PDB file of C-alpha atoms and ligand atoms in Angstrom:
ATOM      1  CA  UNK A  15       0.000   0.000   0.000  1.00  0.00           C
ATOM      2  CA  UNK A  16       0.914   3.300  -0.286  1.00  0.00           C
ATOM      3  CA  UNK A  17       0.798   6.640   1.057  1.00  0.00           C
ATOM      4  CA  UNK A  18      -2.283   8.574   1.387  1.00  0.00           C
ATOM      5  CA  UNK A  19      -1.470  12.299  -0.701  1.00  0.00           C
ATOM      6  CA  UNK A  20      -0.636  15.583   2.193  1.00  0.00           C
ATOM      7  CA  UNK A  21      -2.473  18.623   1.370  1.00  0.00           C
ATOM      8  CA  UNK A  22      -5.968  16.700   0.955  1.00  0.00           C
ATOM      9  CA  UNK A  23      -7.300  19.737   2.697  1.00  0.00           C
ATOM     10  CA  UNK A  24      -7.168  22.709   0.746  1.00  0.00           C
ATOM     11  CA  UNK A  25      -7.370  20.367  -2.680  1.00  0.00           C
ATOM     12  CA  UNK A  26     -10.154  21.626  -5.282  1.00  0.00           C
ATOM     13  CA  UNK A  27     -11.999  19.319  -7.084  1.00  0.00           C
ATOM     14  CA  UNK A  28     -10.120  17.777 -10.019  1.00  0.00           C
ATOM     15  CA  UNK A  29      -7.393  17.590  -7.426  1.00  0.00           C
ATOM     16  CA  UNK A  30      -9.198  15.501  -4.869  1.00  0.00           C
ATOM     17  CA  UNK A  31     -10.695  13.430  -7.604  1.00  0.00           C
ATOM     18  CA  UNK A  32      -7.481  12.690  -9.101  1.00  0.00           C
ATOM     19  CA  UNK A  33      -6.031  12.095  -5.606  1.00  0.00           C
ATOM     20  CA  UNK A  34      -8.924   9.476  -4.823  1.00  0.00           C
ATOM     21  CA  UNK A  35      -8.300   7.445  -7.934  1.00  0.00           C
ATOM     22  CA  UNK A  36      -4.785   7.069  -7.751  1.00  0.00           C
ATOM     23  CA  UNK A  37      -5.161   6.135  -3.685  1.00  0.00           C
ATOM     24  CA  UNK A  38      -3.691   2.982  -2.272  1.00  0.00           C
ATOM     25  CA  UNK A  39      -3.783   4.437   1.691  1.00  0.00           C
ATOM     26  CA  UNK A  40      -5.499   1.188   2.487  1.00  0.00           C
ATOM     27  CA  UNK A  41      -6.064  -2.491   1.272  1.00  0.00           C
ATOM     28  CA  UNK A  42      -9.552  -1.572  -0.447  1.00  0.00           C
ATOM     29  CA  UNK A  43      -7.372  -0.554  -3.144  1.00  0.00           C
ATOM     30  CA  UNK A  44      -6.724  -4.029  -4.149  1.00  0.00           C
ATOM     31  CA  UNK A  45      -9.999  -5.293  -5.149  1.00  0.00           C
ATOM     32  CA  UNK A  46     -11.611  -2.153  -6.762  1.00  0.00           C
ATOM     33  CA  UNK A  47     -12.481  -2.209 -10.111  1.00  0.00           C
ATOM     34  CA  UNK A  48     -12.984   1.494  -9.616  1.00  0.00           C
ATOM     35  CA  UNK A  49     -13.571   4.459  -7.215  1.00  0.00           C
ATOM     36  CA  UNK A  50     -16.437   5.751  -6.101  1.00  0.00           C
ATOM     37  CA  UNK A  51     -15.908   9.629  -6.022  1.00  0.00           C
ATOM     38  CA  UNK A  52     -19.049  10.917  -5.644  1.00  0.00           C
ATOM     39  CA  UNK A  53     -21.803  12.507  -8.154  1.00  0.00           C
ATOM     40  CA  UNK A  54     -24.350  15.839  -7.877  1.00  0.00           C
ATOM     41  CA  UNK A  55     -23.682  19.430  -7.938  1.00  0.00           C
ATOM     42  CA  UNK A  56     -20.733  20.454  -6.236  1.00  0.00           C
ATOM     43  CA  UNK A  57     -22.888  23.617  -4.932  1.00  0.00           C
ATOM     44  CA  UNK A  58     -25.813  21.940  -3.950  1.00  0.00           C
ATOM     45  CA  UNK A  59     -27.416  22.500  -0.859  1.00  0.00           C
ATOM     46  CA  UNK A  60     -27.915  18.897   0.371  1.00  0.00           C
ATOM     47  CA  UNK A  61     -25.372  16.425   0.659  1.00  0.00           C
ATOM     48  CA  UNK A  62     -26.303  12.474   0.767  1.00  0.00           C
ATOM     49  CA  UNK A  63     -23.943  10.381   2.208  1.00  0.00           C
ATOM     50  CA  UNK A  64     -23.520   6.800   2.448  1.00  0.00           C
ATOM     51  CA  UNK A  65     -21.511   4.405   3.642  1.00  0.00           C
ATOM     52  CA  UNK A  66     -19.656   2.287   0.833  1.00  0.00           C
ATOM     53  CA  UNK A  67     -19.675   1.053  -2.959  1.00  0.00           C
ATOM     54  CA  UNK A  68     -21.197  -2.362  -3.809  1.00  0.00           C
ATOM     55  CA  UNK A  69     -20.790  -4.731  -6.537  1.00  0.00           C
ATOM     56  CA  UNK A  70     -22.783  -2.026  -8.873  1.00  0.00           C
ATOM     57  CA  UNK A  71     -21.585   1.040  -7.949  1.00  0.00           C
ATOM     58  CA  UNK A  72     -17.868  -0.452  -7.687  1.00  0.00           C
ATOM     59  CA  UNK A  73     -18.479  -1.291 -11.723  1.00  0.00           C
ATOM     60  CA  UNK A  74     -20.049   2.155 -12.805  1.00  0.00           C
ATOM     61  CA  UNK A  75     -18.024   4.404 -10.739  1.00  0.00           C
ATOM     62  CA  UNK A  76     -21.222   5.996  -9.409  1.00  0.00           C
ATOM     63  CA  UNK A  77     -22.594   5.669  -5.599  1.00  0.00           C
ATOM     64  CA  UNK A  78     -26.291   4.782  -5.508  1.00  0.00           C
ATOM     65  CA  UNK A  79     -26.780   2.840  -8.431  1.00  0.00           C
ATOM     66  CA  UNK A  80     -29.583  -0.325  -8.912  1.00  0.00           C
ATOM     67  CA  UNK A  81     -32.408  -0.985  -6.982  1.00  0.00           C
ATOM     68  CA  UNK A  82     -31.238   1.394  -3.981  1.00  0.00           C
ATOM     69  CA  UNK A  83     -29.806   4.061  -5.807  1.00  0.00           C
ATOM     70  CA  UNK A  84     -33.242   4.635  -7.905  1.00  0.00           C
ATOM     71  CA  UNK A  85     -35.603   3.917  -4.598  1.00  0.00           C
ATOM     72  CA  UNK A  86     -32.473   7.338  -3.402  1.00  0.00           C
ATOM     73  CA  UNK A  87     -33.512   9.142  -6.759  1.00  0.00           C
ATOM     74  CA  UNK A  88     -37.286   8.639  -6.088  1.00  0.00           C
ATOM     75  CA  UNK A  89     -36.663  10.098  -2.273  1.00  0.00           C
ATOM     76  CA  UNK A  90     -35.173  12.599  -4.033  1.00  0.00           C
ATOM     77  CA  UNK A  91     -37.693  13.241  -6.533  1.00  0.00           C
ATOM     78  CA  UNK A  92     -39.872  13.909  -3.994  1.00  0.00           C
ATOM     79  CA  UNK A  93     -39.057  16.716  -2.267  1.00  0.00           C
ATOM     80  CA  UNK A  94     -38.042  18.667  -4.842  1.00  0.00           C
ATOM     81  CA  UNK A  95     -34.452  17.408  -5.940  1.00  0.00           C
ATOM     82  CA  UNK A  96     -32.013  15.365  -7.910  1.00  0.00           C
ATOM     83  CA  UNK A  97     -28.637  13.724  -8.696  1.00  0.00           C
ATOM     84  CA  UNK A  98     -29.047  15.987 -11.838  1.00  0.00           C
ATOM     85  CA  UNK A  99     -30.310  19.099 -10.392  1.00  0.00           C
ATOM     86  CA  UNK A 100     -28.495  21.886  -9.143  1.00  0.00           C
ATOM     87  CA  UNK A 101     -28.718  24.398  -5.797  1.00  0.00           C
ATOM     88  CA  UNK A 102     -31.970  23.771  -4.333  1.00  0.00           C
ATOM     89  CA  UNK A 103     -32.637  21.457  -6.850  1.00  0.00           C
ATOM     90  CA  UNK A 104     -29.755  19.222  -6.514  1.00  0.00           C
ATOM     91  CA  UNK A 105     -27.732  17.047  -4.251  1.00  0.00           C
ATOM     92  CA  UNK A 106     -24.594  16.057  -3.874  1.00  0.00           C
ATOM     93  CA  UNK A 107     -24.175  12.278  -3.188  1.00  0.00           C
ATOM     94  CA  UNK A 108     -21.105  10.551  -1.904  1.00  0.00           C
ATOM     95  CA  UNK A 109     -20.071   7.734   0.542  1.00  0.00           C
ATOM     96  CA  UNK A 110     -17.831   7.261   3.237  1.00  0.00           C
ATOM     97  CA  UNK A 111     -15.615   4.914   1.914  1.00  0.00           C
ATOM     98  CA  UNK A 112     -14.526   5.526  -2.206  1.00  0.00           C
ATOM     99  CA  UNK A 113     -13.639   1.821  -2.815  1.00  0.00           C
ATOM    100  CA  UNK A 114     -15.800  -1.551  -2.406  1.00  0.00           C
ATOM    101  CA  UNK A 115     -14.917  -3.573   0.799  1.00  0.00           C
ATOM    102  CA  UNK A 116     -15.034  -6.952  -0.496  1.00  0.00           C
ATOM    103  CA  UNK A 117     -17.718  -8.873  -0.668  1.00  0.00           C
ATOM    104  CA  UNK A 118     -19.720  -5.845   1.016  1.00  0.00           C
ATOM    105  CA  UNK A 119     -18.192  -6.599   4.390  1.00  0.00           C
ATOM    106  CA  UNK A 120     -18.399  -3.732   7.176  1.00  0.00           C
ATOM    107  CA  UNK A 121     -16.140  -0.912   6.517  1.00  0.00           C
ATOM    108  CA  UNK A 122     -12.927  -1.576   9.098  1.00  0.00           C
ATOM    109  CA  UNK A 123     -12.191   1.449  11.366  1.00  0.00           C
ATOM    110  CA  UNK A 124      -8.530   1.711   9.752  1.00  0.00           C
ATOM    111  CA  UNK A 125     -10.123   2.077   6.722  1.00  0.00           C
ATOM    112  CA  UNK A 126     -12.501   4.524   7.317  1.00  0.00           C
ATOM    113  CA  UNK A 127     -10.284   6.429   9.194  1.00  0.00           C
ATOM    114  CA  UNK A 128      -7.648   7.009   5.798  1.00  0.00           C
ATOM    115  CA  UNK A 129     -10.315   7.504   3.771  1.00  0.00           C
ATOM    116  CA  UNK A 130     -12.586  10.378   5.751  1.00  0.00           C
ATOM    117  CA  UNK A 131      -9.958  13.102   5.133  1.00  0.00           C
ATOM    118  CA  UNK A 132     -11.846  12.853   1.298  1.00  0.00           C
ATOM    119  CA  UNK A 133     -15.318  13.283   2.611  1.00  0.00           C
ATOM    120  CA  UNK A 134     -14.233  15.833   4.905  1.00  0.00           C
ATOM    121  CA  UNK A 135     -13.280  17.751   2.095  1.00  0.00           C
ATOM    122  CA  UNK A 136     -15.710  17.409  -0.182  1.00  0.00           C
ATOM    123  CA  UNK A 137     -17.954  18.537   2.502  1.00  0.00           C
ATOM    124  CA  UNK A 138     -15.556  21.542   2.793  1.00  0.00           C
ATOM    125  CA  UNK A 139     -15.872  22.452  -0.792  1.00  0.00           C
ATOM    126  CA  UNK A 140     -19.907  21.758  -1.408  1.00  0.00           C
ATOM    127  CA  UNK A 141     -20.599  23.693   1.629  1.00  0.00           C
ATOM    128  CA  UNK A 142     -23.988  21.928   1.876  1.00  0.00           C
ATOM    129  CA  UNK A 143     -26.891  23.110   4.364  1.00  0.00           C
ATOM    130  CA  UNK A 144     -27.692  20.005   5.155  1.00  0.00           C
ATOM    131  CA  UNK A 145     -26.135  16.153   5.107  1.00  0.00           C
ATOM    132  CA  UNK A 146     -28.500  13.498   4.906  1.00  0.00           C
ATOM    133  CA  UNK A 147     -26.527  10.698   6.349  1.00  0.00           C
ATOM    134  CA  UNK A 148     -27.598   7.275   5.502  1.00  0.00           C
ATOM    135  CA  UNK A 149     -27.660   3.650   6.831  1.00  0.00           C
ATOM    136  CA  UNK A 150     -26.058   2.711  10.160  1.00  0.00           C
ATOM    137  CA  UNK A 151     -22.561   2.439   9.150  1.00  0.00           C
ATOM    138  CA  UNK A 152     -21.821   6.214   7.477  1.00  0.00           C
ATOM    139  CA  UNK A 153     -24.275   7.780  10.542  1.00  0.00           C
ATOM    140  CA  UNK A 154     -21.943   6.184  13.121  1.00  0.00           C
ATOM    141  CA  UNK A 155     -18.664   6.880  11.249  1.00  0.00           C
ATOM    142  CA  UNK A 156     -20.092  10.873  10.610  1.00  0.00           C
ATOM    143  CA  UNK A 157     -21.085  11.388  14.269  1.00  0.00           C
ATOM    144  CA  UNK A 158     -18.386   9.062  15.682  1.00  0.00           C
ATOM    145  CA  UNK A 159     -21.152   7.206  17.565  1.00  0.00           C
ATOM    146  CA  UNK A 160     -22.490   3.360  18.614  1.00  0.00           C
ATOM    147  CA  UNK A 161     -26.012   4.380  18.747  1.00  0.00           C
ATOM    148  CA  UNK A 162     -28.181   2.992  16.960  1.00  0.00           C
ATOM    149  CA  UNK A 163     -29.966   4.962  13.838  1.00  0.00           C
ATOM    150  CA  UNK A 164     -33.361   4.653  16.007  1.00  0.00           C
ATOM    151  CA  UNK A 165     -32.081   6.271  18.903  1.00  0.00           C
ATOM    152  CA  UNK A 166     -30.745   9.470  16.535  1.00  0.00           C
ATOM    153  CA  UNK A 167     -32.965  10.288  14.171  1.00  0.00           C
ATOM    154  CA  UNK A 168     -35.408  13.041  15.064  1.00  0.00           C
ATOM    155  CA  UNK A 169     -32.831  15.209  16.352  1.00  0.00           C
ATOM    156  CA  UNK A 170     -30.158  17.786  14.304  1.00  0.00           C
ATOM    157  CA  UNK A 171     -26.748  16.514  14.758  1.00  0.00           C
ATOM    158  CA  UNK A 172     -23.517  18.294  13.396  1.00  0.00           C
ATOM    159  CA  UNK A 173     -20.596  17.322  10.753  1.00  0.00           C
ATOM    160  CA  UNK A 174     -18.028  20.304  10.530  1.00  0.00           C
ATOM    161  CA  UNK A 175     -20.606  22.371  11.755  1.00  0.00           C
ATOM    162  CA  UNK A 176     -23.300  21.472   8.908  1.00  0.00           C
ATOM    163  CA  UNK A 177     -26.562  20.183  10.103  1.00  0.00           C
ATOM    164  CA  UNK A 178     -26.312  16.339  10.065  1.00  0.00           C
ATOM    165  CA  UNK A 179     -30.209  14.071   9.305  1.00  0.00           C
ATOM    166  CA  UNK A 180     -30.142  10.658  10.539  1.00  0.00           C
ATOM    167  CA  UNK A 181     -31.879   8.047   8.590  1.00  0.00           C
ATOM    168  CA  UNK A 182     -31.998   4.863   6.804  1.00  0.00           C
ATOM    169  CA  UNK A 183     -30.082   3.529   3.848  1.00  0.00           C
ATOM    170  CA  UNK A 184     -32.452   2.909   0.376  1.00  0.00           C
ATOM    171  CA  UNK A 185     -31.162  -0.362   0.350  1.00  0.00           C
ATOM    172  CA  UNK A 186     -32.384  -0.903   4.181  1.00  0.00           C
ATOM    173  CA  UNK A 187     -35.905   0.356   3.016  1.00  0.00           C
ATOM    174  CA  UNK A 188     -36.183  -1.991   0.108  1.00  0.00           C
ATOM    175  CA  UNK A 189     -36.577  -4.917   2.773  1.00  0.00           C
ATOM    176  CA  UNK A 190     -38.473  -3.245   5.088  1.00  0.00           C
ATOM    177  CA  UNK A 191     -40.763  -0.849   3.225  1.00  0.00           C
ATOM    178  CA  UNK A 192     -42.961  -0.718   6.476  1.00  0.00           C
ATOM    179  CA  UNK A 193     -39.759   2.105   7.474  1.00  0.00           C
ATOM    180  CA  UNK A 194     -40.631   4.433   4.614  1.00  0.00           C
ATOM    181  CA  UNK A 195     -43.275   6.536   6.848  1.00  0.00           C
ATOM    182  CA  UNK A 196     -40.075   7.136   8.877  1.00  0.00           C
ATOM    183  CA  UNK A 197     -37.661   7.836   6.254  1.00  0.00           C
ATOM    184  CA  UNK A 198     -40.156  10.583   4.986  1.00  0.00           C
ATOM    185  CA  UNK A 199     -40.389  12.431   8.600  1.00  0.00           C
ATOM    186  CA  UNK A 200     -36.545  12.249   8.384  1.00  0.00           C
ATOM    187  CA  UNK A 201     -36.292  13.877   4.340  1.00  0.00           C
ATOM    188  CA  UNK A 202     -39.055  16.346   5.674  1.00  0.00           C
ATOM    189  CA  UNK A 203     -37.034  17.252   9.151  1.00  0.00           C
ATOM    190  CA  UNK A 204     -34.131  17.395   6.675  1.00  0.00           C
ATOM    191  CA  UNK A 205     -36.323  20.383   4.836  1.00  0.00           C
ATOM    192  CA  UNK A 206     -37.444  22.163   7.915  1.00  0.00           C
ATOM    193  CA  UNK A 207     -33.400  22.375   8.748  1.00  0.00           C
ATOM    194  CA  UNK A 208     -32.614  23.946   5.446  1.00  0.00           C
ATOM    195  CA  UNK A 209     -35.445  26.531   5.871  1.00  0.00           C
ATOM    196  CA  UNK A 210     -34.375  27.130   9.536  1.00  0.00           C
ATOM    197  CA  UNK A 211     -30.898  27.860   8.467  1.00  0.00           C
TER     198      UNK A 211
HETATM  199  S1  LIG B 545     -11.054   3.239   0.485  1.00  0.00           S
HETATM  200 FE1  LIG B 545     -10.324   5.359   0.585  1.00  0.00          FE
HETATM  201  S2  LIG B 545      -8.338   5.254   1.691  1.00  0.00           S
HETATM  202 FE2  LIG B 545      -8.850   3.147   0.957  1.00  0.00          FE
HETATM  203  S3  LIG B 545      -7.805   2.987  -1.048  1.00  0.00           S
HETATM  204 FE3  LIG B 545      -9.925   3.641  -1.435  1.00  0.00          FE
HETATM  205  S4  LIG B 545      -9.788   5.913  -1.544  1.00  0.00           S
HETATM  206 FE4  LIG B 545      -7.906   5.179  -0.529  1.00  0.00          FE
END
């Protein structure tokens, strides 16, 4: 493996892109087939994030991409937004980790903890007003937390200062649609927070 590039922190875009494609700071490196940058406007006012590739998105380069990443589209769709929009209109989607663990095991902390400086940043440069973090694994890595997603959603948490939404991950929902009603309340406190800001 090698080193993970300094100055990730005041990189613009094409640099940190370039930077994540080239990485080999941990041993995910081995069995990508590519990175998983991220996708959206880079000035859009909501930022999704999730917690890393699998099998699809490691293919296409994209996050959120099959059944979960159009079930994502449609929550988008619905109030108002889209991978394709931009400002209000938009959202900027990226996950924790940028390269498929294998086999879609759990992220290891090692791992997460080379990769973050890249989410950190991006979250620097999109300057969202809100993060919708989704699934268990990216809420606990975001708010460096062991609760459980039911115990902190409901509530406005903070990531560098931006208003953090708890909820659950598309691909969660698509087994247990009976959690949509909740995922809803969650996109609609995630509206409220924008409007309060
Ligand atoms: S997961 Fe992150 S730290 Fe690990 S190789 Fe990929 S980009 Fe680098």
């Amino acid at each position: 493996m090698g080193l993970r590039p300094v100055g990730i922190d005041t990189m613009d875009w094409p640099a940190l892109q370039a930077a994540v494609a080239g990485c080999e700071a941990c041993s995910l490196c081995r069995s990508r087939k590519n990175t998983v940058f991220g996708v959206g406007d880079t000035q859009a006012d909501w930022m999704v994030i999730g917690e890393a590739p699998g099998e699809n998105e490691d293919l296409q380069g994209e996050p959120f991409v099959g059944a979960a990443g159009q079930l994502l589209d449609n929550m988008l769709r619905a109030v108002g937004r889209s991978r394709s929009g931009s400002g209000e209109q938009g959202a900027y989607i990226a996950n924790v980790l940028k390269c498929r663990p294998p086999a879609n095991r759990n992220p290891q902390p090692q791992e997460v903890a080379q990769c973050e400086p890249y989410l950190a940043r991006q979250v620097a440069l999109v300057q969202p007003k809100v993060i919708i973090a989704m699934g268990r694994f990216a809420v606990q890595s975001l708010l460096q937390t062991s609760e459980p997603i039911g115990r902190l959603r409901g509530q406005v948490h903070r990531y560098q200062g931006v208003p953090v939404i708890v909820t659950y991950h598309p691909a969660y929902l698509l087994r247990t649609p009976g959690d949509k009603g909740k995922a809803w309340a969650d996109l609609c406190l995630a509206m409220e927070t924008v409007a309060a800001e």
